[in-house]
Coordinates of C-alpha atoms and ligand atoms in Angstrom, one line a residue:
M1212 CA -0.2 0.3 0.1
E1213 CA 1.7 3.0 -1.0
L1214 CA -1.2 5.3 1.1
S1215 CA 0.3 7.3 4.1
K1216 CA -0.3 6.3 7.6
E1217 CA -2.1 8.8 8.2
K1218 CA -4.6 8.6 5.4
L1219 CA -4.9 4.5 6.4
L1220 CA -5.9 5.1 9.6
G1221 CA -7.9 7.6 8.6
F1222 CA -9.8 5.0 6.7
Y1223 CA -9.5 2.4 10.0
E1224 CA -11.2 5.7 12.1
T1225 CA -13.7 6.0 9.6
M1226 CA -15.1 2.8 10.0
L1227 CA -14.8 2.2 12.9
T1228 CA -16.8 5.3 13.7
I1229 CA -19.5 4.2 11.0
R1230 CA -19.5 0.5 13.1
A1231 CA -19.8 1.9 16.3
F1232 CA -22.6 4.7 15.2
E1233 CA -24.9 1.4 14.1
S1234 CA -23.9 -0.8 16.6
K1235 CA -25.2 1.6 19.0
A1236 CA -28.3 2.3 16.9
V1237 CA -29.3 -1.5 16.5
E1238 CA -29.1 -1.3 20.5
L1239 CA -31.2 2.2 20.6
F1240 CA -33.8 0.5 18.3
A1241 CA -34.2 -2.8 20.3
D1242 CA -34.6 -0.4 23.2
N1243 CA -37.2 1.6 21.7
Q1244 CA -34.9 4.9 22.1
L1245 CA -35.7 5.4 18.5
P1246 CA -38.6 6.8 17.3
G1247 CA -38.4 6.1 13.6
F1248 CA -37.1 3.8 10.8
V1249 CA -33.6 3.0 10.5
H1250 CA -32.1 1.2 7.3
L1251 CA -28.4 0.3 9.2
Y1252 CA -24.7 0.1 7.1
L1253 CA -23.0 -2.6 8.8
G1254 CA -20.7 -4.4 6.6
E1255 CA -20.8 -2.3 3.9
E1256 CA -18.3 0.3 5.5
A1257 CA -15.6 0.0 3.2
V1258 CA -18.0 1.3 0.2
A1259 CA -18.4 5.0 1.9
T1260 CA -15.1 5.3 3.6
G1261 CA -13.3 4.2 0.8
V1262 CA -15.0 6.2 -1.7
C1263 CA -15.2 9.6 0.5
G1264 CA -11.0 9.3 0.5
S1265 CA -11.1 11.2 -2.7
L1266 CA -13.3 13.9 -1.6
S1267 CA -13.3 17.4 0.0
D1268 CA -16.4 19.7 1.6
K1269 CA -16.6 21.4 -1.7
D1270 CA -17.7 18.0 -3.5
F1271 CA -21.0 16.7 -3.4
I1272 CA -22.4 13.7 -2.6
T1273 CA -26.0 12.1 -2.4
S1274 CA -26.9 9.4 -0.4
T1275 CA -29.6 7.1 0.2
H1276 CA -32.5 5.2 3.0
R1277 CA -29.1 3.3 4.1
G1278 CA -27.4 6.5 4.5
H1279 CA -25.4 6.8 8.0
G1280 CA -22.4 5.6 6.6
H1281 CA -22.2 8.5 3.6
L1282 CA -22.5 10.8 5.9
I1283 CA -20.1 10.0 8.5
A1284 CA -17.5 9.3 5.7
K1285 CA -17.9 12.8 4.1
G1286 CA -17.7 14.3 7.7
G1287 CA -21.1 14.8 8.9
K1288 CA -21.3 15.2 13.0
V1289 CA -22.6 12.1 14.3
D1290 CA -23.9 13.8 17.7
L1291 CA -26.1 15.8 15.3
M1292 CA -26.8 12.5 13.2
M1293 CA -27.6 10.4 16.4
A1294 CA -29.8 13.6 17.9
E1295 CA -31.8 12.8 14.9
L1296 CA -32.4 9.9 15.3
F1297 CA -33.7 9.9 18.3
G1298 CA -35.9 13.1 17.1
K1299 CA -34.5 15.2 19.6
A1300 CA -34.3 19.1 18.4
T1301 CA -30.8 19.4 18.3
G1302 CA -30.9 16.9 16.0
Y1303 CA -29.9 17.6 11.9
C1304 CA -33.2 18.3 11.2
K1305 CA -34.4 19.3 14.6
G1306 CA -35.9 16.1 15.1
K1307 CA -38.4 16.3 12.1
G1308 CA -36.4 14.2 9.3
G1309 CA -34.6 11.4 11.0
S1310 CA -32.9 8.9 9.5
M1311 CA -33.4 9.0 5.9
H1312 CA -33.8 12.9 5.3
I1313 CA -30.1 14.3 7.4
A1314 CA -28.2 16.3 4.8
D1315 CA -25.2 19.3 5.4
V1316 CA -24.7 21.8 2.7
E1317 CA -21.7 23.2 3.9
L1318 CA -20.1 19.6 4.0
G1319 CA -21.6 18.9 0.4
I1320 CA -24.0 16.5 1.5
L1321 CA -26.9 16.8 -0.4
G1322 CA -29.1 14.3 1.9
A1323 CA -30.4 10.9 2.7
N1324 CA -33.1 9.9 1.2
G1325 CA -36.5 7.9 1.3
I1326 CA -37.4 7.2 -2.4
V1327 CA -35.0 5.0 -3.7
G1328 CA -33.2 5.9 -7.2
A1329 CA -33.8 9.8 -6.0
G1330 CA -30.2 10.6 -5.6
Q1331 CA -28.9 9.5 -9.1
P1332 CA -30.8 12.5 -11.0
I1333 CA -29.8 15.0 -8.0
A1334 CA -26.4 14.3 -8.2
A1335 CA -26.4 14.8 -12.2
G1336 CA -27.9 18.2 -10.9
A1337 CA -25.0 18.8 -8.4
A1338 CA -22.2 17.9 -11.0
F1339 CA -23.9 20.1 -13.9
A1340 CA -23.8 23.1 -11.7
C1341 CA -20.1 22.1 -11.2
K1342 CA -19.4 22.2 -14.1
Y1343 CA -21.8 25.3 -15.4
K1344 CA -19.4 26.8 -12.6
K1345 CA -16.1 25.7 -13.9
T1346 CA -15.2 24.7 -10.3
D1347 CA -12.8 21.6 -10.5
A1348 CA -15.8 19.7 -7.8
V1349 CA -17.3 16.6 -8.4
A1350 CA -20.2 14.4 -7.2
V1351 CA -20.6 11.2 -5.9
C1352 CA -24.1 9.3 -6.1
F1353 CA -24.5 6.4 -3.9
F1354 CA -27.6 4.0 -4.7
G1355 CA -28.3 0.0 -4.1
D1356 CA -28.4 -2.5 -6.5
G1357 CA -32.5 -2.6 -6.2
A1358 CA -32.0 1.5 -7.2
S1359 CA -29.7 0.4 -10.7
N1360 CA -33.6 -0.7 -12.1
R1361 CA -34.9 2.6 -11.4
G1362 CA -35.9 4.8 -15.0
T1363 CA -34.0 7.3 -12.9
F1364 CA -30.5 5.3 -13.1
H1365 CA -31.5 5.5 -16.9
E1366 CA -31.9 8.7 -17.1
A1367 CA -29.4 10.2 -15.0
L1368 CA -26.5 7.7 -16.4
N1369 CA -27.3 9.0 -20.3
M1370 CA -27.0 12.7 -19.5
A1371 CA -24.7 12.5 -17.4
S1372 CA -22.4 10.6 -20.3
V1373 CA -24.1 13.4 -23.0
W1374 CA -23.0 16.4 -21.1
K1375 CA -19.8 14.5 -19.8
L1376 CA -20.8 15.4 -16.5
P1377 CA -18.3 15.2 -13.7
L1378 CA -20.2 12.7 -11.5
V1379 CA -19.2 9.2 -10.0
F1380 CA -21.8 6.5 -9.8
I1381 CA -21.6 4.2 -6.8
C1382 CA -23.4 1.5 -7.0
E1383 CA -23.5 -0.8 -3.4
N1384 CA -24.8 -3.8 -4.7
N1385 CA -25.4 -5.6 -1.3
M1386 CA -26.9 -8.3 -3.4
Y1387 CA -30.5 -7.8 -2.2
G1388 CA -33.5 -4.9 -2.8
I1389 CA -35.5 -5.5 0.5
S1390 CA -35.6 -8.9 0.2
N1391 CA -35.1 -9.7 -3.3
C1392 CA -32.2 -11.2 -3.9
Q1393 CA -29.9 -9.5 -7.1
R1394 CA -30.0 -13.1 -8.6
D1395 CA -34.1 -12.7 -9.1
H1396 CA -34.1 -8.6 -9.4
M1397 CA -32.1 -8.4 -12.4
R1398 CA -29.9 -10.7 -15.2
V1399 CA -27.0 -9.6 -14.8
T1400 CA -24.2 -10.2 -12.8
D1401 CA -22.4 -7.3 -12.2
V1402 CA -24.2 -3.8 -12.5
S1403 CA -20.9 -2.4 -14.0
D1404 CA -21.6 -3.6 -17.0
R1405 CA -24.6 -1.3 -17.6
A1406 CA -22.2 1.5 -17.8
A1407 CA -21.7 0.2 -21.7
A1408 CA -25.4 1.5 -22.2
Y1409 CA -24.3 5.2 -21.8
G1410 CA -20.6 4.7 -23.3
I1411 CA -19.2 5.2 -20.0
P1412 CA -16.6 3.1 -18.0
G1413 CA -17.8 0.9 -15.5
M1414 CA -15.7 -1.5 -13.6
T1415 CA -16.5 -3.7 -10.3
V1416 CA -14.6 -3.9 -7.1
D1417 CA -14.8 -5.7 -3.9
G1418 CA -16.2 -3.8 -1.5
N1419 CA -15.4 -5.4 1.8
D1420 CA -11.4 -3.5 0.8
V1421 CA -11.8 -0.4 1.4
V1422 CA -8.5 -0.3 -0.2
A1423 CA -9.7 -1.5 -3.5
V1424 CA -12.6 0.9 -3.1
Y1425 CA -10.5 3.8 -2.5
E1426 CA -8.3 2.8 -5.6
A1427 CA -11.3 2.3 -8.5
A1428 CA -12.8 5.3 -6.8
S1429 CA -10.0 7.7 -7.1
E1430 CA -9.5 7.1 -10.2
A1431 CA -12.8 7.9 -11.5
I1432 CA -13.2 11.3 -9.6
E1433 CA -10.0 11.7 -11.2
R1434 CA -11.3 11.6 -14.3
A1435 CA -14.7 13.3 -13.5
R1436 CA -12.5 16.3 -12.1
R1437 CA -10.3 16.4 -15.2
G1438 CA -13.7 17.0 -16.9
D1439 CA -13.3 13.7 -18.7
G1440 CA -16.9 13.0 -17.7
P1441 CA -18.8 10.2 -15.3
S1442 CA -18.1 6.9 -14.6
L1443 CA -19.7 3.8 -12.5
V1444 CA -17.9 1.9 -10.2
E1445 CA -19.9 -1.1 -8.7
C1446 CA -18.7 -2.0 -4.8
K1447 CA -20.0 -5.6 -3.6
T1448 CA -20.5 -6.0 -0.1
W1449 CA -22.9 -7.6 2.0
R1450 CA -26.2 -5.8 4.1
W1451 CA -25.5 -7.5 7.5
R1452 CA -29.2 -6.8 8.8
G1453 CA -32.4 -7.3 7.7
H1454 CA -33.9 -4.3 5.2
F1455 CA -34.4 -2.5 8.3
E1456 CA -34.2 -3.1 11.9
G1457 CA -37.0 -5.2 12.9
D1458 CA -36.6 -7.4 9.8
P1459 CA -35.2 -10.5 10.7
G1460 CA -34.1 -11.2 7.0
A1461 CA -35.2 -15.1 6.5
Y1462 CA -34.9 -14.6 2.9
K1463 CA -31.3 -14.5 3.1
D1464 CA -29.3 -17.8 2.5
P1465 CA -27.8 -18.7 6.7
A1466 CA -24.5 -20.4 4.8
E1467 CA -24.4 -17.2 2.6
Q1468 CA -24.5 -14.2 5.3
E1469 CA -21.9 -16.3 7.3
A1470 CA -19.5 -16.6 4.1
W1471 CA -20.1 -12.9 4.1
L1472 CA -19.7 -12.0 7.8
K1473 CA -16.1 -13.8 7.9
K1474 CA -15.4 -10.8 5.3
D1475 CA -15.9 -8.5 7.8
P1476 CA -14.0 -5.3 6.2
I1477 CA -12.7 -3.8 9.7
P1478 CA -10.5 -7.2 10.9
R1479 CA -9.8 -7.7 7.7
F1480 CA -8.2 -4.2 7.1
A1481 CA -6.7 -4.2 10.5
E1482 CA -5.0 -7.3 9.8
K1483 CA -3.2 -6.0 6.9
L1484 CA -1.8 -2.9 8.8
L1485 CA -0.4 -5.0 11.4
E1486 CA 0.9 -7.3 9.1
L1487 CA 2.6 -4.2 7.1
K1488 CA 3.5 -2.8 9.9
V1489 CA 1.0 0.7 8.9
A1490 CA 0.3 0.5 13.1
T1491 CA 0.6 -1.4 16.1
A1492 CA -1.8 -2.6 18.1
A1493 CA -2.1 0.1 20.6
E1494 CA -2.7 2.3 17.7
L1495 CA -5.5 0.4 16.5
D1496 CA -6.8 -0.1 20.2
A1497 CA -6.8 4.0 21.0
I1498 CA -8.3 4.6 17.5
R1499 CA -10.9 2.2 18.6
E1500 CA -11.6 3.8 22.0
K1501 CA -11.7 7.0 20.8
V1502 CA -14.1 6.5 18.8
Q1503 CA -16.4 4.5 21.0
A1504 CA -16.0 7.6 23.2
Q1505 CA -17.1 10.2 20.6
I1506 CA -20.3 8.0 19.7
D1507 CA -21.0 7.6 23.4
A1508 CA -21.2 11.2 24.0
A1509 CA -22.7 11.6 20.7
I1510 CA -25.8 9.3 22.7
R1511 CA -25.5 11.1 25.9
F1512 CA -25.9 14.4 23.7
S1513 CA -29.2 13.1 22.1
Q1514 CA -30.5 11.9 25.7
E1515 CA -30.1 14.9 27.1
S1516 CA -31.2 17.4 24.5
P1517 CA -35.1 18.6 24.6
D1518 CA -37.6 17.5 22.1
P1519 CA -38.9 19.7 19.4
S1520 CA -41.8 22.1 20.9
P1521 CA -45.1 21.6 19.5
E1522 CA -45.3 25.4 18.6
E1523 CA -42.1 24.4 16.3
A1524 CA -44.2 21.8 14.4
L1525 CA -44.6 23.7 11.0
T1526 CA -41.3 25.4 11.5
D1527 CA -39.0 25.0 8.3
V1528 CA -42.0 22.8 6.5
Y1529 CA -42.5 23.2 2.8
A1530 CA -46.1 22.4 1.5
Ligands
TPP819 C1 -39.3 4.8 -5.6 C2 -39.5 3.6 -4.3 N1 -39.7 2.8 -4.4 C3 -40.0 1.6 -3.6 C4 -39.4 1.6 -2.4 C5 -39.3 1.2 -1.1 N2 -37.9 0.5 -1.3 C6 -36.8 1.3 -0.4 S1 -35.7 0.7 0.1 C7 -35.9 -0.3 -1.4 C8 -35.2 -1.7 -1.5 C9 -34.0 -0.7 -2.4 O1 -32.8 -1.4 -2.8 P1 -31.1 -1.1 -3.3 O2 -31.7 0.1 -3.7 O3 -30.9 -2.5 -3.5 O4 -30.9 -0.5 -1.4 P2 -30.5 -1.6 -0.9 O5 -31.6 -1.1 0.7 O6 -29.8 -3.0 -0.5 O7 -29.4 -0.3 -0.3 C10 -37.6 -0.5 -1.4 C11 -37.8 -1.0 -3.1 C12 -38.6 3.3 -1.8 N3 -38.8 4.0 -1.1 N4 -39.0 4.4 -2.9
MG820 MG1 -29.4 -3.2 -1.8

């Protein structure tokens, strides 16, 4: 690995932050402390981390209903995110949006989105703005295998290709759209094959290998920044949990689930860091402790925060 120690440990910290945030969300949801729906990113941490590793605040992302990982990797504040999950007045949407509406425009986070595929044309719009304003910023669109079956996918890829937009499409192929396995919901094995229909490059990478994701995504991002147009990067991964918390996921093959759990992106990366002597076990432990303390503080902040007041019910609401 030719990346700096700082960069690599940054990946480790980001993946652990997502893991700790989501693991706590599992517990809090089961304990009835989170009033809204949550779709968790557990097991997919390497995708958002590897992709956002080449982005800065001036770049844009669009996210999905499974957005916590994208937001954290792009710099989203975990205390404001957690407070939003708790429905508190201190949350990103003042407690009115919940998990699927978190955005932070200052950080280029154009929002999670409860409408599958809706981020694709939004990202195309953001990329058009970058090109029109002649900045060197790019837009990155995260979406799932299921969302690559939507009409929005066709429209966004075609438009981005025709207008050579600085846009990177990241398909997180976690093999499921709710309870439908990819084998049953499309007749191609690699979503990246679909890029050919739009005359843009398409590639598939191991989505549980953060460095592989980073390398593929950074090449596509640099290409977009240079003005050479959009690409589609498919990251093969696995959704550990049910579609949402509360879904036992009984439709999954237990042997397949077990095989994927063994490909956990975090210990796999930690082993590599130790083997290549990038870091010591003590350094990795210190990062783990720091991350856990940050998530515990975010939970305390949320629990101690007030609920939104009834008088505020219509503030910031558009009709
Ligand atoms: C337009 C639209 N159709 C259907 C749904 C219901 N729905 C929510 S998530 C989902 C599946 C999404 O699968 P995928 O894109 O693979 O994302 P994943 O959940 O695997 O991350 C569906 C069909 C929706 N929210 N929006
Ligand atoms: Mg999916």
